[in-house]
Short mmCIF file of C-alpha atoms and ligand atoms in Angstrom, two decimals:
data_model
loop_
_atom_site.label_atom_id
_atom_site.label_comp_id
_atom_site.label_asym_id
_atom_site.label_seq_id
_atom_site.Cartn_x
_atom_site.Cartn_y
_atom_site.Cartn_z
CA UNK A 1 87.13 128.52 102.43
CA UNK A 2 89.21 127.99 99.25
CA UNK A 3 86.47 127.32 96.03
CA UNK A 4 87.57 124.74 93.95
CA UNK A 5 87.36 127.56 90.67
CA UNK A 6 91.00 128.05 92.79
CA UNK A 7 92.39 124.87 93.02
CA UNK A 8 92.28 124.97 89.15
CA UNK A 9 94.31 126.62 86.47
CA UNK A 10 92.88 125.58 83.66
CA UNK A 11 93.01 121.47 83.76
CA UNK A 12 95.88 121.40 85.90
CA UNK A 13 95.84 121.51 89.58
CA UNK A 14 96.80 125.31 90.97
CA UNK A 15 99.47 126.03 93.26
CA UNK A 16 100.47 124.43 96.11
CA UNK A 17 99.67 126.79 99.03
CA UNK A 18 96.33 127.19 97.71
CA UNK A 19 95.66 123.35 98.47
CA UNK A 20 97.91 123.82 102.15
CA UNK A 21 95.39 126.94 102.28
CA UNK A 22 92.52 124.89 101.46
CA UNK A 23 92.87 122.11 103.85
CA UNK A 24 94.27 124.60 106.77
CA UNK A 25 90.85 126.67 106.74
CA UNK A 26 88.94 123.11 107.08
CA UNK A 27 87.15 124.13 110.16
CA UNK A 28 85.73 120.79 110.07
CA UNK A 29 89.04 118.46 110.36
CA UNK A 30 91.42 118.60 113.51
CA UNK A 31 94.66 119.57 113.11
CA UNK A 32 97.07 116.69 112.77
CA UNK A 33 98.84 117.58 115.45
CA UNK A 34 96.56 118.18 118.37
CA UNK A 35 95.32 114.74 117.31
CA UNK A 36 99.07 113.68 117.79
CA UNK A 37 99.21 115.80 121.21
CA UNK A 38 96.33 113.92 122.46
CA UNK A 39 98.56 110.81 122.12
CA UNK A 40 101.08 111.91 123.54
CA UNK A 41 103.58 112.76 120.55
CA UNK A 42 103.98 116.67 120.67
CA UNK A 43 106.60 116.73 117.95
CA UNK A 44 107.02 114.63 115.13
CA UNK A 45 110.82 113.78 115.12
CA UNK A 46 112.70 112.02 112.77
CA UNK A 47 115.11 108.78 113.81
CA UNK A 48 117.49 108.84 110.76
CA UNK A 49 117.77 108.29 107.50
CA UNK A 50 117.55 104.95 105.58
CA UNK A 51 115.64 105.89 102.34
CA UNK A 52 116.46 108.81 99.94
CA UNK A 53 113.39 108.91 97.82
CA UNK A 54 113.89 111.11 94.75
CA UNK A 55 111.19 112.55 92.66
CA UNK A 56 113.11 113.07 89.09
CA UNK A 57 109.89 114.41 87.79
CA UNK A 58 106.67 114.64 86.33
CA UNK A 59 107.09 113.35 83.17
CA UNK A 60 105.13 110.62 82.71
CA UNK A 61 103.26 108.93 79.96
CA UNK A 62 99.81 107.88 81.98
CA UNK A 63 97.51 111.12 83.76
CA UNK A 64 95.68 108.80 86.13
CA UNK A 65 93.13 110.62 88.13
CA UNK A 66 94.11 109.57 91.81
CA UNK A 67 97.82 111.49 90.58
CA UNK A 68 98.31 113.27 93.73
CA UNK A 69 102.09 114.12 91.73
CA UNK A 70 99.90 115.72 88.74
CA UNK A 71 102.28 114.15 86.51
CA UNK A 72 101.86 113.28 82.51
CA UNK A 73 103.25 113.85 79.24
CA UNK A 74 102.37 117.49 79.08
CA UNK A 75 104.90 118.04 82.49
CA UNK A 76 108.75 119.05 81.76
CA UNK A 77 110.28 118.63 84.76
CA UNK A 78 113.01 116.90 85.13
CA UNK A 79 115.74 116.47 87.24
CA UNK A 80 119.03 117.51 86.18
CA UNK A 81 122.43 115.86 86.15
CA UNK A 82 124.23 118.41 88.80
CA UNK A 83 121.00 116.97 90.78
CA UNK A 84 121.29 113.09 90.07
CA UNK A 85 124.82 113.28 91.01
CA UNK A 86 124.28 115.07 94.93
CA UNK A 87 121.49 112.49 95.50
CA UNK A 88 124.09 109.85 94.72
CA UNK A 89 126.84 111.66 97.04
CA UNK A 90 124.40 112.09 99.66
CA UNK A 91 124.04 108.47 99.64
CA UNK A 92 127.14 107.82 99.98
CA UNK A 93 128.20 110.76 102.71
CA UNK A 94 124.93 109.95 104.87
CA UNK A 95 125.68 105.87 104.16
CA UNK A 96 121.81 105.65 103.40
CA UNK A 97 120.85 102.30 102.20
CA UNK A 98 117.95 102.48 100.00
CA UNK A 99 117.46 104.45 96.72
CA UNK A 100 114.03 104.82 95.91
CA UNK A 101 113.31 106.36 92.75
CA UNK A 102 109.97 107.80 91.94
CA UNK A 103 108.21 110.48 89.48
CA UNK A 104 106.64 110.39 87.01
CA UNK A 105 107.80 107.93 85.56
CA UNK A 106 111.11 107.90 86.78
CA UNK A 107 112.21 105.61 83.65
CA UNK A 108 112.00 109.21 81.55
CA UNK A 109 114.22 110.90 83.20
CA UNK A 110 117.41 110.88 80.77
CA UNK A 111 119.65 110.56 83.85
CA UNK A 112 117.35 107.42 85.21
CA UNK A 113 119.92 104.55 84.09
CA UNK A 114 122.82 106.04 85.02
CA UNK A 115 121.53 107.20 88.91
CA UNK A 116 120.70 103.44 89.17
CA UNK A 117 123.67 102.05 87.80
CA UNK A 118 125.56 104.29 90.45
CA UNK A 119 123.41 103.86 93.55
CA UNK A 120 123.65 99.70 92.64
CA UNK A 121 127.84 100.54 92.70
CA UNK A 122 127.55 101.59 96.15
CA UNK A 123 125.67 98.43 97.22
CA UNK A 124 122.76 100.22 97.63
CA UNK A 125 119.20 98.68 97.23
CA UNK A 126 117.87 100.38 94.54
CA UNK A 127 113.74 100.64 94.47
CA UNK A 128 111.84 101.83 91.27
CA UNK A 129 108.34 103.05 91.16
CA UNK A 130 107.14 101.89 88.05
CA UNK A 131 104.05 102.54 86.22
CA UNK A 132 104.31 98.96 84.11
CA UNK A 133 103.13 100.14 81.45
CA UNK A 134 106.30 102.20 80.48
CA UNK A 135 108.08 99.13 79.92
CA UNK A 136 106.34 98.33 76.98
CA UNK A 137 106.38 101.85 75.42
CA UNK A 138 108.40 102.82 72.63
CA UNK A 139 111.87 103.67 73.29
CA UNK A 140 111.61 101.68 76.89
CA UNK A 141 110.91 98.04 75.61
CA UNK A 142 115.04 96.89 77.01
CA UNK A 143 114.23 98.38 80.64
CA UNK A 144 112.97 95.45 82.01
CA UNK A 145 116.24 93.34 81.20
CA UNK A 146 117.92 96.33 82.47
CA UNK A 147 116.52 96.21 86.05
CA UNK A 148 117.02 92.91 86.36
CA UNK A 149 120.69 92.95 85.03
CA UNK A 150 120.77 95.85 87.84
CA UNK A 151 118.91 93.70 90.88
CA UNK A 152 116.41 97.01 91.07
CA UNK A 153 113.14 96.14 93.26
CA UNK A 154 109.99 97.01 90.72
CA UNK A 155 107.34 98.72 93.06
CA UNK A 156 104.34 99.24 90.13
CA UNK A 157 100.65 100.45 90.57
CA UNK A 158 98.25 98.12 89.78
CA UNK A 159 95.20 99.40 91.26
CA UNK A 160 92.82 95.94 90.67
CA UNK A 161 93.02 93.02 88.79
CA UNK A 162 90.19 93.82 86.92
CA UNK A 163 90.42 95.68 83.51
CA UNK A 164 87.40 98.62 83.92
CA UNK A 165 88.54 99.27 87.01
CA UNK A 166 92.10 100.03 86.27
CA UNK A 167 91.30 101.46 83.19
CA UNK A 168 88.90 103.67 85.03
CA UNK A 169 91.48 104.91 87.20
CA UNK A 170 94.77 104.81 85.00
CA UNK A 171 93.55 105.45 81.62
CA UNK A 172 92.33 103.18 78.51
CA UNK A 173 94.12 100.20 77.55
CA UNK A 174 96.15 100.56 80.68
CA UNK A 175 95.41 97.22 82.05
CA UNK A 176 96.32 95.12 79.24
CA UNK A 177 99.40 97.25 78.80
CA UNK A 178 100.53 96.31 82.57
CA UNK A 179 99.63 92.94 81.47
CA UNK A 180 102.18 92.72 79.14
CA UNK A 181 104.49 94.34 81.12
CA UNK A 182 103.94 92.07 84.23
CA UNK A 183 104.30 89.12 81.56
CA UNK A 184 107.73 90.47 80.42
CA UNK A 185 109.02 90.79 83.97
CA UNK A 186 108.06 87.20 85.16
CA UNK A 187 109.96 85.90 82.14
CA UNK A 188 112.62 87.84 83.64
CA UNK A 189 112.05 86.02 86.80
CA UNK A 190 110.65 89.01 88.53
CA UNK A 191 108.08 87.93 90.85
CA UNK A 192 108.82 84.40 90.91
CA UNK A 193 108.97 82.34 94.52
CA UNK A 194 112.57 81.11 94.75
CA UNK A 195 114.05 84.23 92.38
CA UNK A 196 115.73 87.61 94.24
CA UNK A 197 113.62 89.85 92.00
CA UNK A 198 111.04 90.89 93.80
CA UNK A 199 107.99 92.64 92.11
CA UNK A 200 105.58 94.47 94.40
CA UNK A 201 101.98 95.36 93.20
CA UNK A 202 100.55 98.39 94.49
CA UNK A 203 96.75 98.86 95.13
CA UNK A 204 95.02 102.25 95.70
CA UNK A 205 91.25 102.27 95.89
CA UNK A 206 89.53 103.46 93.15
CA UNK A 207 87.01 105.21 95.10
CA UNK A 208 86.58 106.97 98.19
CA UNK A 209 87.26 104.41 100.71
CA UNK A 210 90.33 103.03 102.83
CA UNK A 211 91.98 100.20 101.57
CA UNK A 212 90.95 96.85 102.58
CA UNK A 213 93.30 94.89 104.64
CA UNK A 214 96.88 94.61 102.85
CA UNK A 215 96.98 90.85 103.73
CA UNK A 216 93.66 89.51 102.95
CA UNK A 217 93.28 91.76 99.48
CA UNK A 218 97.56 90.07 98.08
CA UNK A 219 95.97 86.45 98.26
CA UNK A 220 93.20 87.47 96.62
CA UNK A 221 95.33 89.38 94.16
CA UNK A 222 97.53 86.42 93.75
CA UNK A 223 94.46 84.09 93.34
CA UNK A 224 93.14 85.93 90.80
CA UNK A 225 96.12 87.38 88.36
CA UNK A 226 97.46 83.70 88.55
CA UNK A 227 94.39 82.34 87.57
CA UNK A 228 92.82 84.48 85.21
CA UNK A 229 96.53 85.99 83.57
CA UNK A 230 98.98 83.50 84.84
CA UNK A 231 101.34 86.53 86.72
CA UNK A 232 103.11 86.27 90.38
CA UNK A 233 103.84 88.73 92.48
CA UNK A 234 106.67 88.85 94.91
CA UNK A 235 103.96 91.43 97.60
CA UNK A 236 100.82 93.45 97.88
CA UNK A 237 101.41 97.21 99.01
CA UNK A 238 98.28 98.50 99.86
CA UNK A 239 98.23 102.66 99.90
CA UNK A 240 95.31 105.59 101.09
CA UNK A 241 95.04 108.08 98.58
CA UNK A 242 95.76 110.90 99.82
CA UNK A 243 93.59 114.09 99.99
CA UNK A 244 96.05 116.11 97.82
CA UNK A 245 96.48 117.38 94.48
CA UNK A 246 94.59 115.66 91.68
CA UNK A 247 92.57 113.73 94.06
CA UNK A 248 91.92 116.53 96.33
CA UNK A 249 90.30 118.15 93.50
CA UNK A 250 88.32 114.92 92.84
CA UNK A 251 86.70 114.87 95.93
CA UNK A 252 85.53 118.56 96.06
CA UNK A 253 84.38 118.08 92.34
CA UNK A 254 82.26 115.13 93.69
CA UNK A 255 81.25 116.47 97.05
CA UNK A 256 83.35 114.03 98.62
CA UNK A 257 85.47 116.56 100.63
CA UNK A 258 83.97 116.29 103.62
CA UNK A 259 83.56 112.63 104.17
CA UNK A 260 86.50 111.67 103.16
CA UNK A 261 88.01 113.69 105.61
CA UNK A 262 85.86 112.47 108.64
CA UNK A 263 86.48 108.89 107.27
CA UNK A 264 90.38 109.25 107.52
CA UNK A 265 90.00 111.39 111.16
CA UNK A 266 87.55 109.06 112.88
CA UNK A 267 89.99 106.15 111.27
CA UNK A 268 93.46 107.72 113.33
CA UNK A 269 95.23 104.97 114.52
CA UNK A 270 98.10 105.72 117.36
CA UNK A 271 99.95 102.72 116.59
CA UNK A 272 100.67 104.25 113.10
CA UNK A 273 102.60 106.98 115.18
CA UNK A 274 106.43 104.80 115.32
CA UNK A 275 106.39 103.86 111.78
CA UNK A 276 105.09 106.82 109.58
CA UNK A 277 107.51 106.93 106.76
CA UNK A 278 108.84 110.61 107.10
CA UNK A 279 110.47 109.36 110.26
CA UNK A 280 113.31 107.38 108.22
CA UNK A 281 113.50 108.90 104.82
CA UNK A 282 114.36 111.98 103.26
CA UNK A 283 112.62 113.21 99.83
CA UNK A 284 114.57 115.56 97.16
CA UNK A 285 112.07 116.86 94.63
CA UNK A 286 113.18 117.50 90.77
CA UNK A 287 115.43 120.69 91.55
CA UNK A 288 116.94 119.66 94.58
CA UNK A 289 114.99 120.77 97.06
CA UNK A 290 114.15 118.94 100.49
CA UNK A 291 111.45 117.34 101.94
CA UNK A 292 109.67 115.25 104.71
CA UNK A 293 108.02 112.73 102.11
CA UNK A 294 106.40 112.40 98.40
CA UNK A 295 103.08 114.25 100.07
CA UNK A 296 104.91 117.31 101.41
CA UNK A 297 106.63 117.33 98.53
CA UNK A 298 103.79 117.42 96.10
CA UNK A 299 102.77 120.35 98.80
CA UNK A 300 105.80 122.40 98.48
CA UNK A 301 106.20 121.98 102.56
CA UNK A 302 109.59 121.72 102.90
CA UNK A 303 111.98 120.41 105.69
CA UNK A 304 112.62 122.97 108.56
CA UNK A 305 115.52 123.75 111.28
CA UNK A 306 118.20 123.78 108.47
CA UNK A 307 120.29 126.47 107.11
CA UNK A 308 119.88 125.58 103.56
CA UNK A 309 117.02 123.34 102.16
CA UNK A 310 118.07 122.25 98.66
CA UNK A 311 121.01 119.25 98.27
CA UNK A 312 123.01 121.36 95.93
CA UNK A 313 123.74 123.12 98.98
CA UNK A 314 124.01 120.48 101.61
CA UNK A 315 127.42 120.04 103.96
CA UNK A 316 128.60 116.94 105.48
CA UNK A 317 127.85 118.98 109.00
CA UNK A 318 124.24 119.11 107.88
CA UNK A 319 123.44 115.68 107.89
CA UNK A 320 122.96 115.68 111.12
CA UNK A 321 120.50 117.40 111.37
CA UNK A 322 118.67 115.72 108.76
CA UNK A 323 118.89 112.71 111.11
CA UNK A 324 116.87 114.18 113.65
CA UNK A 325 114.67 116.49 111.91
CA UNK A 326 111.37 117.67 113.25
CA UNK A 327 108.70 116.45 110.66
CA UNK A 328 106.20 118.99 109.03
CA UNK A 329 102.64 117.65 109.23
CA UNK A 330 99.75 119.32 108.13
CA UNK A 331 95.75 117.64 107.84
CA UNK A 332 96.84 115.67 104.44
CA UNK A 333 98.80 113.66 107.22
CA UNK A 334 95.57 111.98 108.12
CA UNK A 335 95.85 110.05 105.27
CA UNK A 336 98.74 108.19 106.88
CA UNK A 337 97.52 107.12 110.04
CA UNK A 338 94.12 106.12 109.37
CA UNK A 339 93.37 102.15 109.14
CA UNK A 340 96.59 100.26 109.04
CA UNK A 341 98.31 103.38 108.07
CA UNK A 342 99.81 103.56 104.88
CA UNK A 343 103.15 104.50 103.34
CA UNK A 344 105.44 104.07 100.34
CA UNK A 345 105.90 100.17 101.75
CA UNK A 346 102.67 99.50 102.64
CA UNK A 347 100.38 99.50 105.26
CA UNK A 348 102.09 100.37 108.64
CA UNK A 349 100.10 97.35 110.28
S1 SF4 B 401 101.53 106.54 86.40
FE1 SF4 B 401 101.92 107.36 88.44
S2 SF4 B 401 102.98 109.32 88.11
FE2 SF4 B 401 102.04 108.71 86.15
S3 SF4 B 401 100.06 109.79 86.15
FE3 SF4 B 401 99.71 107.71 86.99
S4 SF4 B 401 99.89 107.95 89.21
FE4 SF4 B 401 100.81 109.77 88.27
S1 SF4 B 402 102.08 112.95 104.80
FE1 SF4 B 402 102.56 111.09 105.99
S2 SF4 B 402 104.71 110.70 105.58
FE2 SF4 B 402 104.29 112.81 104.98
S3 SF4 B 402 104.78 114.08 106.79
FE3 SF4 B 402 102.61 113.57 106.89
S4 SF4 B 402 102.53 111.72 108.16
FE4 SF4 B 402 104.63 111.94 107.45
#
């Protein structure tokens, strides 16, 4: 077994195969896909391509402790121009319809503005995962008027709608900082009934558990930030945290490890199978490189069966092959088909 003493490099998260290492070696947990095999899916295969997620890096100006990107102002990656500019041309060559834009904060990246200006140009839907309260830091304060001038979709983490508990999770003064943010962007119309900004809240739990069901926790979300803050929504997202990186590190510093892992295995749902996100998207980290989704991303388990894995790199013959894919899984996978299942839109259920 991999200690934890491994898993850290001073108060940053260690490598990436150490954590693939760690929760390989988990004599405890099934493999993902025996579990899989026992439903009948041998291979996980993917049927196309309609999102290009990018991860333009991990800058970002929070260090919440569920990060499983290990992200904060400390971090300078970034991607690069040369970068921004095959993500927009794979759009285009692969016809892909939705941009989603992560990090980070993806609002850091120098490049950020321009990739959506350019993605919106090709009439794609452009998604931004925002972390709210970038919107009222300095330097950032004209974003919001920006995305709405651009039509982007706001996808932002707001893991309660009570203070302590985001400010637990995210960091002090977070919660009144989304706050103002979330007040900015309804003024903007975001979030509003009859406007076409939509503005999607995103829940994680703060503590060891699954999420509660998506539907029942937005109206009580809705009932509560409208009454107590006056703020709509447009949706709830609700999302598992997943047992990697900074919260993988959480749960062996709590002796959590275990049962959490039991709790997402005896929680496999089969039905979760059809819609697991990796099936329709493609992820390019900071440098260019390829991946399944955000998770195998963060894990450095990139996409297989191609000659070349980065975009700089890609051919219009390779797209193909993107298209139908087979999907690396690995134990952290477990976090996506327990429950409802969970995934950058949601619950699968
Ligand atoms: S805001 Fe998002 S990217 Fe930034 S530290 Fe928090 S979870 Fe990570
Ligand atoms: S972590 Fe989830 S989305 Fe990523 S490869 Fe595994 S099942 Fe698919």
């Amino acid at each position: 077994m991999v200690e934890l003493t491994l898993l850290r490099s001073g108060n940053r998260l260690a490598d990436p195969q150490q954590q693939v290492a760690l929760l390989e070696e988990d004599q405890r947990t099934p493999g993902f896909r025996s579990v899989l095999a026992s439903h009948g899916c041998n291979t996980l295969q993917a049927s196309g391509i309609s999102i290009l997620q990018i991860n333009v890096g991990k800058v970002c100006n929070q260090t919440c402790s569920h990060c499983h990107v290990d992200a904060g102002p400390d971090r300078r990656e970034s991607m690069s121009v040369q970068v921004a500019d095959a993500c927009l041309s794979l759009l285009q060559s692969a016809n892909i319809a939705t941009l989603d834009i992560t990090g980070g904060a993806p609002e850091m990246n120098p490049h950020f503005r321009r990739l959506v200006a350019s993605a919106r140009a090709l009439g794609c839907r452009v998604i931004d995962r925002c972390n709210l309260t970038i919107l009222v830091a300095a330097g950032f304060t004209d974003l919001p008027e920006f995305l709405a001038e651009q039509k982007v979709e706001i996808v932002a983490s707001l893991p309660c709608y009570l203070e302590a508990n985001v400010d637990k999770q995210r960091g002090d003064r977070v919660f009144q900082r989304s706050l103002e943010a979330l007040r900015r962007l309804n003024a903007l119309g975001y979030g509003l009934s009859d406007s076409p900004l939509k503005l999607t809240l995103v829940y994680n739990p703060t503590g060891y558990s699954l999420p509660p069901s998506q539907q029942k926790l937005e109206e009580d979300y809705r009932r509560e930030l409208r009454s107590r803050y006056g703020i709509e929504f447009t949706q709830l997202f609700t999302i598992t945290n997943m047992p990697i990186s900074r919260f993988l590190s959480d749960l062996y510093e709590h002796g959590q490890y275990d049962g959490y892992m039991q709790k997402l295995v005896d929680a496999f749902n089969p039905a979760t199978i059809d819609g697991l996100m990796c099936r329709s998207m493609l992820s390019v980290d900071w440098q260019g490189n390829l991946f399944d989704c955000d998770f195998n991303q963060m894990l450095e388990l990139g996409v297989t069966n191609l000659r070349s894995t980065n975009i700089l790199d890609l051919t219009d013959g390779m797209i193909d092959g993107l298209r139908h894919r087979t999907i690396v899984t690995g134990k952290h996978c477990f976090g996506c088909t327990a429950g409802a299942g969970s995934s950058c839109s949601g619950s699968l259920q």
